[in-house]
Tab-separated table of C-alpha atoms and ligand atoms in Angstrom:
chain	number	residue	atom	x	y	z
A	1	UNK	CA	-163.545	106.037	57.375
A	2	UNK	CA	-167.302	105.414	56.266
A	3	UNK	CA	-168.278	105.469	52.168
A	4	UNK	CA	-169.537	108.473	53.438
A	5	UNK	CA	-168.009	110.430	56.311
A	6	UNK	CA	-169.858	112.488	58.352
A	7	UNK	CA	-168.373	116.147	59.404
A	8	UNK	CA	-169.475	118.373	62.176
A	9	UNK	CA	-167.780	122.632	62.377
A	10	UNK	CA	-168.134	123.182	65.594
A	11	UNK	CA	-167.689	126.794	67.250
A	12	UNK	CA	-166.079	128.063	70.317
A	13	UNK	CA	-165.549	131.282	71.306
A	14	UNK	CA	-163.973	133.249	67.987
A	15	UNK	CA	-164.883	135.578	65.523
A	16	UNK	CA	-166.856	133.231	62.970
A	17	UNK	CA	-163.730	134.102	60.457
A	18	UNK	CA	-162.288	130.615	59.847
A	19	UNK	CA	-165.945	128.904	59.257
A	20	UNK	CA	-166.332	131.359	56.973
A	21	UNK	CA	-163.435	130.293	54.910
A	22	UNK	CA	-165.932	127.258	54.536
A	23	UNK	CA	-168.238	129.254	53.049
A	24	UNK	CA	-166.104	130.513	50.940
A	25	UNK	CA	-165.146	126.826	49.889
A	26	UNK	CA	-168.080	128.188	47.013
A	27	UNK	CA	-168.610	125.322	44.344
A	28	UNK	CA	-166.141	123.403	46.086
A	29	UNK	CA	-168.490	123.508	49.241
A	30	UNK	CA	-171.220	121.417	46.915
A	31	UNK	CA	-168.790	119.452	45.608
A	32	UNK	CA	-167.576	118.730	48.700
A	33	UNK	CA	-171.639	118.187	50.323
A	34	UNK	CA	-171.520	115.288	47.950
A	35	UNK	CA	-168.417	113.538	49.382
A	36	UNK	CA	-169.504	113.916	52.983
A	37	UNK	CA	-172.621	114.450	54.462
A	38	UNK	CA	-172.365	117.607	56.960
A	39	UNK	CA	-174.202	116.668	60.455
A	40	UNK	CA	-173.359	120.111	62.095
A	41	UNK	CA	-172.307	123.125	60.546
A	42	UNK	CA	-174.714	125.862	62.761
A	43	UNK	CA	-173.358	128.828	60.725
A	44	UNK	CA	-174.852	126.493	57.144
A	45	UNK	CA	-177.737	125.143	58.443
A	46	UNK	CA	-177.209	121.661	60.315
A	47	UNK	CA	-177.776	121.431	63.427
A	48	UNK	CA	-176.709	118.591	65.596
A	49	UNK	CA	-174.165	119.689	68.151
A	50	UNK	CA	-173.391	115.848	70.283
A	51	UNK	CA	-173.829	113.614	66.711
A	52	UNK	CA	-170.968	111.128	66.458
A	53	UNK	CA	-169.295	112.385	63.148
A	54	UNK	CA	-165.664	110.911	61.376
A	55	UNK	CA	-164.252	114.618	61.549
A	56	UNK	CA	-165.405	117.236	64.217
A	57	UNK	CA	-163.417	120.794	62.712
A	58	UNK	CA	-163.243	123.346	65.544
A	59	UNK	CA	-163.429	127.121	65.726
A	60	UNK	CA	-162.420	128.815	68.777
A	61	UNK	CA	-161.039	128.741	72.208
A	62	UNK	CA	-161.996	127.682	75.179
A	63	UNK	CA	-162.849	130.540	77.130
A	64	UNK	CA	-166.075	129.380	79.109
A	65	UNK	CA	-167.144	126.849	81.702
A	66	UNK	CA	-169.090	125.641	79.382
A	67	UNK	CA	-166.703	125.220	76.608
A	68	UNK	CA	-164.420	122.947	78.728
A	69	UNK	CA	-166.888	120.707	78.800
A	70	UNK	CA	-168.588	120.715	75.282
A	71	UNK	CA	-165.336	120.172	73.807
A	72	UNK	CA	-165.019	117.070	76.024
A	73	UNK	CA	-168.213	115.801	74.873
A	74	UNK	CA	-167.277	116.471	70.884
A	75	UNK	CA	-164.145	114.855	71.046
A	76	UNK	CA	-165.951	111.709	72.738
A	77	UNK	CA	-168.233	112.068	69.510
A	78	UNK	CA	-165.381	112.210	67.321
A	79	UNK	CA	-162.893	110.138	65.163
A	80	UNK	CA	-160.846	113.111	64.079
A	81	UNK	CA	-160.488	116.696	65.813
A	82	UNK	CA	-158.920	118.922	63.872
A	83	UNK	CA	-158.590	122.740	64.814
A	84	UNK	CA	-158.802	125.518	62.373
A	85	UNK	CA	-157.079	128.466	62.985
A	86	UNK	CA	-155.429	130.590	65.640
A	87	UNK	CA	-157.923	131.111	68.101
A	88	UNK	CA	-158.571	126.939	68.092
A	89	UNK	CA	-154.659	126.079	67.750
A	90	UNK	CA	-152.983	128.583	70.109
A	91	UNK	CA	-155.628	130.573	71.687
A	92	UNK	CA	-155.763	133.411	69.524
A	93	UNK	CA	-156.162	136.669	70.100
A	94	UNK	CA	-158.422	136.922	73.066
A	95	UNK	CA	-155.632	134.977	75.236
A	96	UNK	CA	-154.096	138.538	75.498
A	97	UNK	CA	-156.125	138.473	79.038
A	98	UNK	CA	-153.934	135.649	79.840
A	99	UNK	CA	-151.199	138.204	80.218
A	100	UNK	CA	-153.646	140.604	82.480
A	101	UNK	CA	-156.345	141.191	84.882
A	102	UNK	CA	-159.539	139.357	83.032
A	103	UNK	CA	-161.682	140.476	85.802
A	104	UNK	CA	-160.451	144.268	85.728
A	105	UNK	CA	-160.636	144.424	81.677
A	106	UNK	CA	-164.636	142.829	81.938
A	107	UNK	CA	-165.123	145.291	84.547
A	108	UNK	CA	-163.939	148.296	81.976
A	109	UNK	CA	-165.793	146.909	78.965
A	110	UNK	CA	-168.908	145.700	79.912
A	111	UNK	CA	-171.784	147.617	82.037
A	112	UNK	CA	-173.138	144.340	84.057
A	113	UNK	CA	-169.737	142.269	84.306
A	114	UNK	CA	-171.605	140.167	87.258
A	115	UNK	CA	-173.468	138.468	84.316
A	116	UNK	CA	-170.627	137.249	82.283
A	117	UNK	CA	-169.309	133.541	82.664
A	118	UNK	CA	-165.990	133.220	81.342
A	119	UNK	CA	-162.543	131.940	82.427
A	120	UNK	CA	-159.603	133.878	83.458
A	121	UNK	CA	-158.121	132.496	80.915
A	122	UNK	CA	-158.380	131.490	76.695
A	123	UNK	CA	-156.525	128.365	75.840
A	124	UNK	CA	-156.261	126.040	72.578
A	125	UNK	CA	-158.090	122.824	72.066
A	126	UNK	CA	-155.681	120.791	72.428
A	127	UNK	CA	-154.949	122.118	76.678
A	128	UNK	CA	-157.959	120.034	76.927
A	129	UNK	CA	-158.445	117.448	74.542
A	130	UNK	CA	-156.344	115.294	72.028
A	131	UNK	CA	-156.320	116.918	68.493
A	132	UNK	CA	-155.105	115.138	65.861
A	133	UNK	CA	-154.392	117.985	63.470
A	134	UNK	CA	-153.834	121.640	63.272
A	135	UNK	CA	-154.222	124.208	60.480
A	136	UNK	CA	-153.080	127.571	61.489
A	137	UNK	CA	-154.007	130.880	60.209
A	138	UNK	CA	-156.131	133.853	60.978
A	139	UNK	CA	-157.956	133.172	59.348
A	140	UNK	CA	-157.673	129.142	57.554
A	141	UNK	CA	-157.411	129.438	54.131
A	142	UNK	CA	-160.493	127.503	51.690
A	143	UNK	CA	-157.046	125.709	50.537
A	144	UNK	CA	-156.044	124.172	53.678
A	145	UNK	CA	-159.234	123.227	54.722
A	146	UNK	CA	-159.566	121.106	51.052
A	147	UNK	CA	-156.611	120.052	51.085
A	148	UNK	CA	-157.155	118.102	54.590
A	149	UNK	CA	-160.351	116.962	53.711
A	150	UNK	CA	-158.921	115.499	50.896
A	151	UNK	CA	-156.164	113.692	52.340
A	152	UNK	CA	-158.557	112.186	54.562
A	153	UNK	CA	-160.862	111.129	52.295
A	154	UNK	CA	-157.447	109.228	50.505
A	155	UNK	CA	-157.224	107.618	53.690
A	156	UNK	CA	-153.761	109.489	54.346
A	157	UNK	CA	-152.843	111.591	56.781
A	158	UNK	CA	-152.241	115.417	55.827
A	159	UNK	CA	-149.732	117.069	55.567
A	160	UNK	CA	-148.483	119.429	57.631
A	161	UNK	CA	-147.252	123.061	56.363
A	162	UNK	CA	-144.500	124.475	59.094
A	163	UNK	CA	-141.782	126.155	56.554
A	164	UNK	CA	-141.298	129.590	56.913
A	165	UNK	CA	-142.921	132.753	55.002
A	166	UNK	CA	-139.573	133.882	53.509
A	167	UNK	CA	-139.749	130.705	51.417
A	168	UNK	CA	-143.107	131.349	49.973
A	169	UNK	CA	-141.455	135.184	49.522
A	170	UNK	CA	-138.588	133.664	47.245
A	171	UNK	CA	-141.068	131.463	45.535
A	172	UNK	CA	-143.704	134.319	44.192
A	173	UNK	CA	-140.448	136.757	43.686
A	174	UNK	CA	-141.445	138.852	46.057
A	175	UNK	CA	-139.575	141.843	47.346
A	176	UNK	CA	-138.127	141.445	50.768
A	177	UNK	CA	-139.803	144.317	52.792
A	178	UNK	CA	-137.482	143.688	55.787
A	179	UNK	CA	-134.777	144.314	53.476
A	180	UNK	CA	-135.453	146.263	50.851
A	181	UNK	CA	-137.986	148.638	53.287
A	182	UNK	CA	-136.364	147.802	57.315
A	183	UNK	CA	-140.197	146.622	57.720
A	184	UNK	CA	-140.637	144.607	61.177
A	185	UNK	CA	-141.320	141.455	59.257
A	186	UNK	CA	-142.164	138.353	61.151
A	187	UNK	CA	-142.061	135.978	58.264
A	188	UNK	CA	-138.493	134.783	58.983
A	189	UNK	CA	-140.288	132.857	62.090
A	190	UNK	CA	-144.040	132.197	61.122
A	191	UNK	CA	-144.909	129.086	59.309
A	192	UNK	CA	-146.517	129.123	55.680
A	193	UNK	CA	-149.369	128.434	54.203
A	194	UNK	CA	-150.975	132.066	53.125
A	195	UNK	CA	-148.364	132.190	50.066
A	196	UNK	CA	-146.916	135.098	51.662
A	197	UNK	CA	-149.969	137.312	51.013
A	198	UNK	CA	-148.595	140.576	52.877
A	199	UNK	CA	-144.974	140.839	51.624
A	200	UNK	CA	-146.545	140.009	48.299
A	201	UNK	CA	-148.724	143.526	48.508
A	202	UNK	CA	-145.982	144.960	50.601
A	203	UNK	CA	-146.343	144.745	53.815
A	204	UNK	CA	-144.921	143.324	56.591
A	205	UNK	CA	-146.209	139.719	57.686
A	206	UNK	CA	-147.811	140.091	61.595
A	207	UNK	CA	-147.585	136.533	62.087
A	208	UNK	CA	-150.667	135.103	61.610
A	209	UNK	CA	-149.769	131.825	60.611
A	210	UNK	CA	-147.733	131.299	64.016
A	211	UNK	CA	-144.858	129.713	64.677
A	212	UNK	CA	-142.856	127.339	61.898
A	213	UNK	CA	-140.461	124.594	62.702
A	214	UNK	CA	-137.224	126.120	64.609
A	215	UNK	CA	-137.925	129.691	64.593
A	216	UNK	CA	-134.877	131.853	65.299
A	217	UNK	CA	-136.658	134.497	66.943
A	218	UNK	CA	-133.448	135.835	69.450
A	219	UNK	CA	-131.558	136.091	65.725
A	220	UNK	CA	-135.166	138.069	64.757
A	221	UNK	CA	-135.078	140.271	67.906
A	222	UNK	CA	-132.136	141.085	67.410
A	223	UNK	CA	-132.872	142.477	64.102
A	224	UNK	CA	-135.616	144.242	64.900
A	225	UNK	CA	-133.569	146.400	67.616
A	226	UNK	CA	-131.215	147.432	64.533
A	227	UNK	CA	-134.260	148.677	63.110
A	228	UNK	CA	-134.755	150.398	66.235
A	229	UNK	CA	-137.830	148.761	67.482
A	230	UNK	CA	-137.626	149.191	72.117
A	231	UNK	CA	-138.154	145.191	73.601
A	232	UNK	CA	-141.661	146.467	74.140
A	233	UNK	CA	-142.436	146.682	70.497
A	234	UNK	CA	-140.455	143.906	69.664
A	235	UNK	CA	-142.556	141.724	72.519
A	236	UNK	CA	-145.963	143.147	71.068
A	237	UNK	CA	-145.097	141.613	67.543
A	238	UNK	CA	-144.478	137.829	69.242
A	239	UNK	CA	-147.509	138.476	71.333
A	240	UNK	CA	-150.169	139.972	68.867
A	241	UNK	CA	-152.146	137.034	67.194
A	242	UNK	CA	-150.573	134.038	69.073
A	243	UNK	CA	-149.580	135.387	72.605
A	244	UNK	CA	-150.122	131.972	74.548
A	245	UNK	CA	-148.155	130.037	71.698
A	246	UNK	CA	-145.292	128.930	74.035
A	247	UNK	CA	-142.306	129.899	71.836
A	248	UNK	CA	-143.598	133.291	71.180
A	249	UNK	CA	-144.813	134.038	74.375
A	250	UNK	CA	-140.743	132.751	75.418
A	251	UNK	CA	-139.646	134.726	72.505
A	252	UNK	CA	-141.477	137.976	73.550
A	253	UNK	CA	-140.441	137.623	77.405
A	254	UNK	CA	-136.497	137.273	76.024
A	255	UNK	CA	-137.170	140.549	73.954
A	256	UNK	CA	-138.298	142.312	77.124
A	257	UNK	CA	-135.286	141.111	78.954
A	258	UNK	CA	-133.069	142.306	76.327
A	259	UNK	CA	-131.656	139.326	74.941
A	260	UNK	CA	-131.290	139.181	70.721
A	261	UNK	CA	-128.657	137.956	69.033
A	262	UNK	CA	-126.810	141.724	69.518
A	263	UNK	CA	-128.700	141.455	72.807
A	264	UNK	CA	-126.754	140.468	76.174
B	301	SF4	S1	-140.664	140.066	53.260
B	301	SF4	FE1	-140.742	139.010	55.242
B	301	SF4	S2	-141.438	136.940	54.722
B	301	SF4	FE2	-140.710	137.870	52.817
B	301	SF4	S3	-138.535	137.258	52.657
B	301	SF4	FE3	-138.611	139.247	53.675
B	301	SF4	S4	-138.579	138.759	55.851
B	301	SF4	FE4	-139.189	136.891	54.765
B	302	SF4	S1	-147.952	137.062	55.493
B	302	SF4	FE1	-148.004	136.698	57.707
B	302	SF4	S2	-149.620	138.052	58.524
B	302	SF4	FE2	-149.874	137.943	56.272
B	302	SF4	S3	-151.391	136.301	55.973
B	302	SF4	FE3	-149.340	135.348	55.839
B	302	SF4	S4	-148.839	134.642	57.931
B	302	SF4	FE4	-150.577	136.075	58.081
């Protein structure tokens, strides 16, 4: 990596939410202006879309024919890609039309649907183009985002967090709202990295984060039918933020055909 590297935050289609947990970098942002030198960062200022940078971050999924190939052309510009967040890593939210009829929902929410240019589908980066690191979240946290540009800047790769919520629950002593309050609580299956910011205030964790390593979602399902959740309810929790994650989308399909662990 240069004395110097240069970083580009690129933006597909998404809310703007996880380049704003840039911007909320605050002092850290400055300090961090004077490690790297920031080539593209549209939402900050720079502007320079196709500039050959060391890390390219990227916001969004590809939802567009013109997406597919601008992400093509930044990871040909680029050392690194990493994603940030859930629309970038899974899909996000807006791959809910995967599961539908894209052209009837355009048709229902927008007056002139002849002039919109989109796919029938949103996917993640990385159904296009090598990425060489993901940071989940919906949004990234300021932390993760440091932390990886540090590592990098070490020289080392970074490291990946894919343990579950609960563990970040035990850690901050907070009370179990599954248990204590038969909330629908999906931290038993999503990955960490938000220090278990619902449970901590009390509520249940949506998932968010998606999937950690080995999620035990049939045990989960299961679960949630003894709390009396139907498989429809139980499907909408896999398939809220990160419906075209594969082992959600599985997990919500095996809800709907009835098998948890009490399940047939
Ligand atoms: S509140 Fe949720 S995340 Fe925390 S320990 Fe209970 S099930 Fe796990
Ligand atoms: S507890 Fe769950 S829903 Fe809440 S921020 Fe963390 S991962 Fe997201």
């Amino acid at each position: 990596m240069a004395d110097k590297p240069r970083i580009a935050v690129h933006k597909f289609s998404s809310c703007d939410g996880c380049q704003l947990a840039f911007l909320n970098l605050g002092e850290s942002l400055l300090a961090l202006a004077e490690m790297v030198d920031i080539v593209h960062f549209a939402e900050a200022g720079p502007v320079a879309p196709d500039a050959p940078v060391d890390i390219a971050f990227v916001e969004g999924s590809i939802s567009t024919p013109d997406e597919q190939s601008r992400i093509r052309r930044v990871r040909t510009n680029s050392r690194f890609v990493i994603t940030i967040g859930a629309c970038a890593t899974s899909g996000g939210l807006q791959a809910l039309r995967n599961h539908a009829d894209s052209a009837r929902w355009m048709a229902r929410v927008y007056a002139s649907p002849e002039h919109i240019r989109s796919l029938d589908t949103a996917t993640a980066i990385a159904d296009h183009v090598p990425v060489d690191f993901e940071l989940w979240g919906c949004p990234v946290s300021a932390r993760q985002i440091v932390a990886t540009v540090r590592a990098l800047l070490f020289g080392v790769p970074p490291v990946p967090e894919a343990d579950k919520v609960c563990l970040d629950c035990k850690r901050s002593l907070a009370v179990c709202v599954l248990v204590a309050r038969g909330e629908p609580c999906l931290g038993p299956v999503t990955r960490t990295g938000c220090g278990a910011l619902c449970p901590r205030f009390g509520r249940d964790c949506y998932g968010c984060y998606g999937p950690a390593d080995l999620p035990n979602t049939d045990a989960l399902s299961g679960r949630f039918a003894g709390l009396g959740l139907l498989p429809e309810e139980v499907a909408r929790r896999y398939r809220f933020i990160h419906s075209a994650q594969p082992a959600l989308d599985a997990a919500a399909a095996r809800a709907l055909d009835g098998h948890g662990e009490d399940g047939p």
